[in-house]
Coordinates of C-alpha atoms and ligand atoms in Angstrom, one line a residue:
M1 CA -117.5 -72.5 -183.3
W2 CA -119.6 -69.7 -181.9
K3 CA -123.4 -69.7 -181.6
I4 CA -125.7 -66.8 -181.0
L5 CA -129.5 -67.0 -180.3
I6 CA -131.9 -64.2 -180.8
P7 CA -135.7 -64.0 -181.1
K8 CA -137.1 -64.9 -184.5
K9 CA -138.6 -61.4 -184.9
I10 CA -137.5 -58.2 -183.3
A11 CA -139.6 -55.0 -183.7
Y12 CA -138.1 -51.9 -182.1
G13 CA -138.3 -48.1 -182.0
E14 CA -141.1 -45.6 -181.9
N15 CA -144.6 -47.1 -182.4
A16 CA -143.2 -50.6 -182.6
A17 CA -145.8 -51.9 -180.2
K18 CA -148.6 -50.0 -182.0
E19 CA -147.7 -51.2 -185.5
F20 CA -147.0 -54.8 -184.6
D21 CA -149.6 -57.4 -185.8
Y22 CA -151.0 -59.4 -182.9
P23 CA -152.9 -62.6 -183.4
E24 CA -156.5 -62.9 -182.1
N25 CA -157.2 -64.9 -179.0
A26 CA -153.9 -64.1 -177.3
L27 CA -153.4 -64.3 -173.6
I28 CA -151.8 -61.1 -172.2
I29 CA -149.8 -61.7 -169.0
T30 CA -149.0 -58.6 -166.9
T31 CA -148.2 -57.4 -163.4
T32 CA -149.8 -54.0 -163.9
E33 CA -153.1 -52.6 -162.7
S34 CA -156.0 -52.4 -165.2
K35 CA -156.1 -48.6 -165.5
I36 CA -152.6 -48.7 -166.9
Y37 CA -152.7 -51.8 -169.1
E38 CA -156.0 -50.9 -170.6
K39 CA -154.4 -47.8 -172.0
W40 CA -151.4 -49.9 -173.2
I41 CA -153.7 -52.5 -174.9
D42 CA -155.7 -49.7 -176.6
Y43 CA -152.4 -48.2 -177.9
M44 CA -151.3 -51.6 -179.2
G45 CA -154.7 -52.2 -180.9
I46 CA -155.0 -55.8 -179.6
K47 CA -158.5 -57.2 -180.2
N48 CA -160.3 -60.3 -178.7
Y49 CA -157.8 -61.2 -176.0
H50 CA -157.7 -62.9 -172.6
I51 CA -155.8 -61.3 -169.8
Y52 CA -154.1 -62.5 -166.7
D53 CA -153.0 -59.6 -164.4
K54 CA -152.1 -61.3 -161.2
V55 CA -148.4 -61.9 -161.8
T56 CA -146.3 -61.1 -158.7
P57 CA -142.6 -60.2 -158.4
D58 CA -140.4 -63.3 -158.2
P59 CA -143.0 -65.6 -159.8
A60 CA -143.4 -69.1 -158.3
I61 CA -143.9 -72.3 -160.3
E62 CA -147.3 -72.7 -158.6
S63 CA -148.7 -69.5 -160.0
I64 CA -147.5 -70.6 -163.5
E65 CA -149.4 -73.8 -163.1
T66 CA -152.4 -71.9 -162.0
I67 CA -152.4 -69.9 -165.3
K68 CA -151.9 -73.0 -167.3
N69 CA -155.0 -74.6 -165.7
E70 CA -157.1 -71.5 -165.9
F71 CA -156.6 -71.1 -169.7
D72 CA -156.5 -74.8 -170.6
G73 CA -159.0 -75.5 -173.5
K74 CA -159.4 -71.8 -174.3
N75 CA -157.4 -72.2 -177.6
V76 CA -154.9 -69.4 -176.7
S77 CA -153.1 -68.5 -179.9
C78 CA -150.0 -67.0 -178.2
Y79 CA -148.9 -65.4 -174.9
I80 CA -148.1 -61.7 -174.8
G81 CA -145.8 -60.9 -171.9
L82 CA -146.4 -57.2 -171.1
G83 CA -144.5 -55.7 -168.2
G84 CA -141.2 -56.1 -166.3
G85 CA -139.0 -59.1 -165.9
S86 CA -141.6 -61.2 -163.9
S87 CA -144.3 -61.0 -166.6
L88 CA -141.8 -62.0 -169.3
D89 CA -140.3 -64.9 -167.2
V90 CA -143.8 -66.3 -166.6
C91 CA -144.5 -66.2 -170.3
K92 CA -141.2 -67.9 -171.1
Y93 CA -141.8 -70.8 -168.7
L94 CA -145.5 -71.2 -169.6
S95 CA -144.6 -71.3 -173.3
K96 CA -142.0 -74.0 -172.7
M97 CA -144.7 -76.1 -170.8
T98 CA -147.5 -75.7 -173.4
G99 CA -145.6 -75.1 -176.7
V100 CA -147.8 -72.0 -177.3
P101 CA -145.6 -69.2 -178.9
K102 CA -144.8 -65.9 -177.1
I103 CA -144.4 -62.3 -177.8
L104 CA -142.4 -60.4 -175.2
I105 CA -142.9 -56.7 -174.7
P106 CA -140.9 -55.0 -171.9
T107 CA -142.3 -51.9 -170.3
T108 CA -139.3 -51.4 -168.0
F109 CA -136.0 -51.5 -169.7
G110 CA -132.8 -53.0 -168.3
T111 CA -132.9 -56.7 -167.8
G112 CA -133.0 -57.4 -171.6
A113 CA -135.1 -60.5 -170.6
E114 CA -137.1 -60.2 -173.9
M115 CA -133.9 -61.2 -175.8
T116 CA -132.5 -64.0 -173.6
T117 CA -132.9 -67.7 -173.0
Y118 CA -132.9 -67.1 -169.2
A119 CA -135.8 -67.1 -166.8
V120 CA -135.9 -66.7 -163.0
I121 CA -138.6 -68.8 -161.3
S122 CA -139.1 -69.6 -157.6
F123 CA -139.3 -73.2 -156.5
D124 CA -140.0 -73.7 -152.8
H125 CA -139.5 -69.9 -152.2
K126 CA -136.0 -70.1 -153.7
K127 CA -135.2 -68.1 -156.9
K128 CA -133.7 -70.2 -159.6
L129 CA -132.0 -69.0 -162.7
L130 CA -133.0 -71.3 -165.6
Q131 CA -131.7 -71.4 -169.1
D132 CA -133.5 -73.1 -172.0
E133 CA -133.6 -72.4 -175.8
A134 CA -137.4 -72.8 -175.4
F135 CA -137.4 -69.6 -173.4
L136 CA -136.4 -67.6 -176.4
A137 CA -139.2 -65.2 -177.6
D138 CA -140.9 -65.9 -181.0
A139 CA -141.1 -62.1 -181.2
A140 CA -139.8 -59.2 -179.1
V141 CA -141.3 -55.8 -179.3
I142 CA -139.3 -52.8 -177.9
D143 CA -141.1 -49.5 -177.8
P144 CA -140.0 -46.4 -175.8
Y145 CA -143.8 -45.6 -175.5
F146 CA -143.8 -47.4 -172.2
L147 CA -141.0 -45.4 -170.7
P148 CA -142.8 -42.3 -169.4
G149 CA -144.4 -43.0 -166.0
T150 CA -141.7 -45.4 -165.0
P151 CA -140.7 -44.3 -161.4
F152 CA -137.2 -42.8 -161.2
N153 CA -135.9 -45.6 -159.0
I154 CA -137.0 -48.3 -161.3
M155 CA -135.5 -46.5 -164.3
R156 CA -132.2 -45.9 -162.5
N157 CA -131.9 -49.5 -161.3
S158 CA -132.8 -50.9 -164.7
A159 CA -130.3 -48.6 -166.5
C160 CA -127.5 -49.7 -164.1
D161 CA -128.4 -53.4 -164.6
A162 CA -128.3 -52.9 -168.4
A163 CA -124.9 -51.2 -168.2
A164 CA -123.5 -53.8 -165.8
Q165 CA -124.7 -56.7 -168.0
A166 CA -123.2 -55.1 -171.2
S167 CA -119.8 -54.5 -169.6
E168 CA -119.6 -57.8 -167.6
G169 CA -120.8 -59.6 -170.8
Y170 CA -118.0 -58.0 -172.8
D171 CA -115.4 -59.3 -170.3
S172 CA -116.9 -62.7 -169.9
K173 CA -114.9 -65.8 -170.9
L174 CA -117.8 -66.9 -173.0
A175 CA -117.8 -63.8 -175.1
N176 CA -117.2 -64.0 -178.8
P177 CA -116.7 -61.4 -181.5
L178 CA -120.4 -61.0 -182.1
T179 CA -121.4 -60.8 -178.5
K180 CA -118.6 -58.3 -177.9
L181 CA -120.0 -56.2 -180.8
F182 CA -123.5 -56.1 -179.1
C183 CA -122.1 -55.4 -175.6
R184 CA -119.8 -52.6 -176.8
E185 CA -122.5 -50.9 -178.7
A186 CA -125.0 -51.4 -175.9
F187 CA -122.6 -49.8 -173.4
D188 CA -121.9 -46.8 -175.7
I189 CA -125.6 -46.2 -176.1
L190 CA -126.5 -46.7 -172.4
E191 CA -123.6 -44.4 -171.3
D192 CA -124.8 -41.7 -173.7
A193 CA -128.4 -42.2 -172.4
I194 CA -127.4 -41.8 -168.8
I195 CA -124.6 -39.3 -168.9
N196 CA -126.3 -37.0 -171.4
D197 CA -129.8 -37.4 -170.1
K198 CA -131.3 -39.1 -173.1
P199 CA -133.7 -41.7 -171.5
D200 CA -135.3 -42.5 -174.9
L201 CA -132.1 -44.4 -175.8
L202 CA -132.4 -46.8 -172.8
P203 CA -134.8 -49.3 -174.4
Y204 CA -132.5 -49.8 -177.4
G205 CA -129.4 -50.0 -175.3
A206 CA -131.0 -52.5 -172.9
M207 CA -132.1 -54.6 -175.9
L208 CA -128.6 -54.8 -177.3
S209 CA -127.2 -55.6 -173.9
G210 CA -129.7 -58.5 -173.7
I211 CA -128.5 -59.9 -176.9
G212 CA -124.8 -59.5 -175.9
F213 CA -124.8 -60.8 -172.3
G214 CA -127.6 -63.3 -173.1
N215 CA -125.2 -65.1 -175.4
S216 CA -122.1 -64.8 -173.2
S217 CA -122.9 -64.3 -169.5
T218 CA -122.5 -61.9 -166.6
T219 CA -119.6 -62.5 -164.2
L220 CA -118.1 -61.4 -160.9
G221 CA -120.2 -58.2 -160.4
H222 CA -123.5 -60.2 -160.6
A223 CA -122.1 -63.0 -158.4
L224 CA -121.2 -60.4 -155.7
S225 CA -124.6 -58.7 -156.0
Y226 CA -126.8 -61.6 -154.9
V227 CA -125.9 -61.5 -151.2
F228 CA -127.2 -57.9 -151.2
S229 CA -130.3 -58.8 -153.2
N230 CA -131.0 -61.6 -150.6
E231 CA -131.1 -58.8 -148.0
G232 CA -133.6 -56.9 -150.0
V233 CA -131.5 -54.5 -152.1
P234 CA -132.9 -54.1 -155.6
H235 CA -130.9 -55.9 -158.3
G236 CA -129.7 -52.9 -160.3
Y237 CA -128.9 -50.9 -157.1
S238 CA -126.7 -53.7 -155.7
L239 CA -124.8 -53.8 -159.1
S240 CA -123.7 -50.2 -158.8
S241 CA -121.0 -50.9 -156.2
C242 CA -120.6 -54.7 -156.9
T243 CA -119.9 -54.3 -160.7
T244 CA -117.7 -51.3 -160.1
I245 CA -115.5 -53.3 -157.7
A246 CA -115.6 -56.3 -159.9
H247 CA -114.4 -54.2 -162.9
K248 CA -111.6 -52.9 -160.7
F249 CA -110.6 -56.4 -159.7
N250 CA -110.7 -57.6 -163.3
N251 CA -108.8 -54.5 -164.6
S252 CA -111.8 -54.0 -167.0
V253 CA -111.7 -51.4 -169.7
Y254 CA -115.1 -50.4 -168.4
Y255 CA -114.1 -49.7 -164.8
D256 CA -113.9 -45.8 -165.1
R257 CA -116.9 -45.5 -167.4
F258 CA -119.1 -47.8 -165.3
K259 CA -118.2 -45.9 -162.2
K260 CA -119.1 -42.6 -163.8
I261 CA -122.5 -43.9 -164.8
C262 CA -123.2 -44.9 -161.2
Q263 CA -122.0 -41.6 -159.9
K264 CA -124.3 -39.8 -162.4
L265 CA -127.2 -42.0 -161.1
K266 CA -126.3 -41.0 -157.5
F267 CA -126.3 -44.5 -156.0
E268 CA -125.7 -44.7 -152.2
P269 CA -123.0 -47.1 -150.8
L270 CA -124.2 -50.6 -149.8
K271 CA -124.5 -52.2 -146.4
L272 CA -124.4 -55.9 -145.6
N273 CA -125.9 -57.4 -142.5
Q274 CA -124.2 -60.8 -142.6
P275 CA -120.5 -61.3 -141.9
L276 CA -118.3 -61.1 -145.0
D277 CA -117.0 -64.6 -144.5
A278 CA -120.5 -66.0 -144.5
A279 CA -121.4 -64.0 -147.5
A280 CA -118.4 -65.3 -149.4
D281 CA -119.5 -68.8 -148.7
V282 CA -122.8 -68.0 -150.3
I283 CA -121.1 -66.5 -153.4
M284 CA -118.4 -69.2 -154.0
P285 CA -120.7 -71.9 -155.2
D286 CA -122.1 -69.5 -157.9
R287 CA -120.0 -71.2 -160.6
G288 CA -122.3 -70.0 -163.4
H289 CA -121.0 -66.5 -162.9
L290 CA -117.6 -67.0 -161.3
D291 CA -116.3 -69.6 -163.9
N292 CA -116.9 -67.1 -166.7
N293 CA -115.1 -64.3 -164.9
P294 CA -112.0 -63.3 -167.0
I295 CA -109.7 -63.8 -163.9
Q296 CA -109.9 -66.7 -161.4
V297 CA -111.5 -65.7 -158.1
T298 CA -110.7 -67.2 -154.7
K299 CA -112.7 -66.9 -151.5
Q300 CA -110.1 -64.4 -150.2
D301 CA -110.6 -62.3 -153.3
I302 CA -114.4 -62.3 -152.7
I303 CA -113.9 -61.2 -149.1
K304 CA -111.6 -58.4 -150.2
C305 CA -114.1 -57.2 -152.8
L306 CA -117.0 -57.3 -150.3
D307 CA -114.9 -55.4 -147.8
E308 CA -114.2 -52.7 -150.3
I309 CA -117.9 -52.5 -151.2
V310 CA -119.1 -52.1 -147.7
N311 CA -116.2 -50.4 -145.9
S312 CA -115.0 -47.9 -148.5
N313 CA -117.2 -46.1 -150.9
P314 CA -116.4 -47.6 -154.3
L315 CA -118.4 -44.8 -156.0
A316 CA -116.6 -41.9 -154.3
Ligands
ZN1 ZN1 -128.6 -58.3 -164.1

């Protein structure tokens, strides 16, 4: 048997966020500053709402509890997560705690978080990847309206993440015919968007990638990437070399095409401060990613991959 979970309602395309019906007395949760989100809320036509705009990157459980207490007894009808991954993850966790439904609206496109049952929350300053069916959006709204104004670096990292997720998800041991369908279509669209300079296609591609990998999983490329993220490299950037080398190791059908995408986005090679052996020790316990890799991976394999990432230029 195969099972696939997607939000109850998905609205996407031009004007999706404008034409969507929002309930009154919603709580909007965002990371952005007021001069930007006021314009967004005006476009969306949301009336009589509360707002919480102090979400920070890598949200911690304490800040989620703060929001819960602040809006307790205010009869909030639903949460509207408006922003990047952090705003959406806060909404997901809060909704699981309170049972209040959630509408997720990404304004940067890549993680596909609006489609998945995953959330990344920090406990004791450590990021934890959580999965729960209760994290699934009641509605997801994907509108390219939010795309202009996204800084180039954020767009480039997000596009790389979406393409890495689609191709790793396709190869995952947990993939099934339906997730492969989503991953394949997602990659085709993202590739067209990046190679042929059609950024308007990114939101739709990222959305399909989210459905595909969100119901299978990412694999070796993501496992390798976290030691670079731990040293401060943005997630999407670290995937450029890591997923390329992982695809080479796995003999993936996406190796050449993924590498071309990274070349087009002009990613620089990666550096690692810690010794490769120590990094491999950090990566090996990440069974969530490694066990779903199509080929079994040993510590020696990881060291070899890391060596290729930092000592040769995988994108040359
Ligand atoms: Zn990712």
